[in-house]
Amino acid sequence: MGILEIVRMQDRRDGRLEGKLEGKLEGKLEGRLEGKLEGKLEGKLEGRLEGQHEAALKIAAELKKEGLTVDFIAKTTKLSLEEIASL
């Protein structure tokens, strides 16, 4: 086995090791980043939905005081009949 063959084998081995290491690191970093982003987005979405739901409840209460039917209020606010009836 000549020196050139030994050098080529070492280069191939080094290349394989680099590829494996890069793949593992990229996978870990992508997973962490995706997890953090999903958590933040879920938190923001839940917060917004809660705020919208509370606003819809306030509007429904006002409409109910004005004497509008529960069915109409449910259609316009997208709240359930039970939620509106409990106001």
PDB file of C-alpha atoms in Angstrom:
ATOM      1  CA  MET A   1       0.000   0.000   0.000  1.00  0.00           C
ATOM      2  CA  GLY A   2       1.483   3.273  -1.091  1.00  0.00           C
ATOM      3  CA  ILE A   3       1.514   6.604   0.672  1.00  0.00           C
ATOM      4  CA  LEU A   4      -1.085   8.045  -1.730  1.00  0.00           C
ATOM      5  CA  GLU A   5      -3.513   5.220  -0.989  1.00  0.00           C
ATOM      6  CA  ILE A   6      -3.071   5.689   2.759  1.00  0.00           C
ATOM      7  CA  VAL A   7      -3.674   9.443   2.429  1.00  0.00           C
ATOM      8  CA  ARG A   8      -6.808   8.841   0.327  1.00  0.00           C
ATOM      9  CA  MET A   9      -8.165   6.370   2.887  1.00  0.00           C
ATOM     10  CA  GLN A  10      -7.575   8.857   5.702  1.00  0.00           C
ATOM     11  CA  ASP A  11      -9.260  11.623   3.688  1.00  0.00           C
ATOM     12  CA  ARG A  12     -12.286   9.400   3.067  1.00  0.00           C
ATOM     13  CA  ARG A  13     -12.489   8.447   6.742  1.00  0.00           C
ATOM     14  CA  ASP A  14     -12.172  12.090   7.782  1.00  0.00           C
ATOM     15  CA  GLY A  15     -14.868  13.059   5.291  1.00  0.00           C
ATOM     16  CA  ARG A  16     -17.234  10.402   6.632  1.00  0.00           C
ATOM     17  CA  LEU A  17     -16.621  11.467  10.209  1.00  0.00           C
ATOM     18  CA  GLU A  18     -17.183  15.127   9.327  1.00  0.00           C
ATOM     19  CA  GLY A  19     -20.401  14.254   7.537  1.00  0.00           C
ATOM     20  CA  LYS A  20     -21.708  12.237  10.480  1.00  0.00           C
ATOM     21  CA  LEU A  21     -20.805  14.957  12.959  1.00  0.00           C
ATOM     22  CA  GLU A  22     -22.371  17.708  10.841  1.00  0.00           C
ATOM     23  CA  GLY A  23     -25.533  15.655  10.412  1.00  0.00           C
ATOM     24  CA  LYS A  24     -25.876  15.037  14.136  1.00  0.00           C
ATOM     25  CA  LEU A  25     -25.248  18.669  15.038  1.00  0.00           C
ATOM     26  CA  GLU A  26     -27.660  19.971  12.414  1.00  0.00           C
ATOM     27  CA  GLY A  27     -30.335  17.546  13.577  1.00  0.00           C
ATOM     28  CA  LYS A  28     -29.940  18.537  17.222  1.00  0.00           C
ATOM     29  CA  LEU A  29     -29.933  22.254  16.470  1.00  0.00           C
ATOM     30  CA  GLU A  30     -32.946  21.994  14.174  1.00  0.00           C
ATOM     31  CA  GLY A  31     -34.837  20.015  16.799  1.00  0.00           C
ATOM     32  CA  ARG A  32     -34.079  22.521  19.544  1.00  0.00           C
ATOM     33  CA  LEU A  33     -34.955  25.483  17.358  1.00  0.00           C
ATOM     34  CA  GLU A  34     -38.204  23.912  16.188  1.00  0.00           C
ATOM     35  CA  GLY A  35     -39.160  23.089  19.770  1.00  0.00           C
ATOM     36  CA  LYS A  36     -38.514  26.625  20.973  1.00  0.00           C
ATOM     37  CA  LEU A  37     -40.381  28.194  18.050  1.00  0.00           C
ATOM     38  CA  GLU A  38     -43.356  25.876  18.445  1.00  0.00           C
ATOM     39  CA  GLY A  39     -43.545  26.666  22.155  1.00  0.00           C
ATOM     40  CA  LYS A  40     -43.435  30.409  21.578  1.00  0.00           C
ATOM     41  CA  LEU A  41     -46.003  30.297  18.777  1.00  0.00           C
ATOM     42  CA  GLU A  42     -48.366  28.105  20.787  1.00  0.00           C
ATOM     43  CA  GLY A  43     -48.106  30.484  23.739  1.00  0.00           C
ATOM     44  CA  LYS A  44     -48.806  33.535  21.610  1.00  0.00           C
ATOM     45  CA  LEU A  45     -51.720  31.864  19.845  1.00  0.00           C
ATOM     46  CA  GLU A  46     -53.287  30.692  23.091  1.00  0.00           C
ATOM     47  CA  GLY A  47     -52.949  34.186  24.536  1.00  0.00           C
ATOM     48  CA  ARG A  48     -54.593  35.778  21.538  1.00  0.00           C
ATOM     49  CA  LEU A  49     -57.412  33.251  21.481  1.00  0.00           C
ATOM     50  CA  GLU A  50     -58.104  33.788  25.179  1.00  0.00           C
ATOM     51  CA  GLY A  51     -58.221  37.536  24.614  1.00  0.00           C
ATOM     52  CA  GLN A  52     -60.591  37.146  21.692  1.00  0.00           C
ATOM     53  CA  HIS A  53     -62.796  34.782  23.671  1.00  0.00           C
ATOM     54  CA  GLU A  54     -63.038  37.235  26.559  1.00  0.00           C
ATOM     55  CA  ALA A  55     -63.901  40.035  24.145  1.00  0.00           C
ATOM     56  CA  ALA A  56     -66.593  37.872  22.552  1.00  0.00           C
ATOM     57  CA  LEU A  57     -68.066  37.162  25.982  1.00  0.00           C
ATOM     58  CA  LYS A  58     -68.236  40.887  26.766  1.00  0.00           C
ATOM     59  CA  ILE A  59     -69.927  41.630  23.447  1.00  0.00           C
ATOM     60  CA  ALA A  60     -72.364  38.753  23.967  1.00  0.00           C
ATOM     61  CA  ALA A  61     -73.284  40.083  27.409  1.00  0.00           C
ATOM     62  CA  GLU A  62     -74.010  43.517  25.942  1.00  0.00           C
ATOM     63  CA  LEU A  63     -76.097  42.039  23.128  1.00  0.00           C
ATOM     64  CA  LYS A  64     -78.021  39.910  25.607  1.00  0.00           C
ATOM     65  CA  LYS A  65     -78.771  43.008  27.720  1.00  0.00           C
ATOM     66  CA  GLU A  66     -80.150  44.668  24.589  1.00  0.00           C
ATOM     67  CA  GLY A  67     -82.597  41.786  24.197  1.00  0.00           C
ATOM     68  CA  LEU A  68     -81.201  39.999  21.161  1.00  0.00           C
ATOM     69  CA  THR A  69     -81.888  36.281  20.841  1.00  0.00           C
ATOM     70  CA  VAL A  70     -79.359  33.748  22.073  1.00  0.00           C
ATOM     71  CA  ASP A  71     -79.243  32.108  18.624  1.00  0.00           C
ATOM     72  CA  PHE A  72     -78.323  35.391  16.935  1.00  0.00           C
ATOM     73  CA  ILE A  73     -75.665  36.149  19.537  1.00  0.00           C
ATOM     74  CA  ALA A  74     -74.202  32.650  19.126  1.00  0.00           C
ATOM     75  CA  LYS A  75     -73.954  33.088  15.357  1.00  0.00           C
ATOM     76  CA  THR A  76     -72.353  36.515  15.497  1.00  0.00           C
ATOM     77  CA  THR A  77     -69.897  35.849  18.334  1.00  0.00           C
ATOM     78  CA  LYS A  78     -69.266  32.139  17.581  1.00  0.00           C
ATOM     79  CA  LEU A  79     -69.828  31.307  21.234  1.00  0.00           C
ATOM     80  CA  SER A  80     -71.772  28.264  22.374  1.00  0.00           C
ATOM     81  CA  LEU A  81     -75.381  28.557  23.456  1.00  0.00           C
ATOM     82  CA  GLU A  82     -74.398  27.405  26.954  1.00  0.00           C
ATOM     83  CA  GLU A  83     -71.808  30.161  27.296  1.00  0.00           C
ATOM     84  CA  ILE A  84     -74.296  32.806  26.254  1.00  0.00           C
ATOM     85  CA  ALA A  85     -77.055  31.422  28.478  1.00  0.00           C
ATOM     86  CA  SER A  86     -74.720  31.563  31.482  1.00  0.00           C
ATOM     87  CA  LEU A  87     -74.121  35.309  31.037  1.00  0.00           C
TER      88      LEU A  87
END
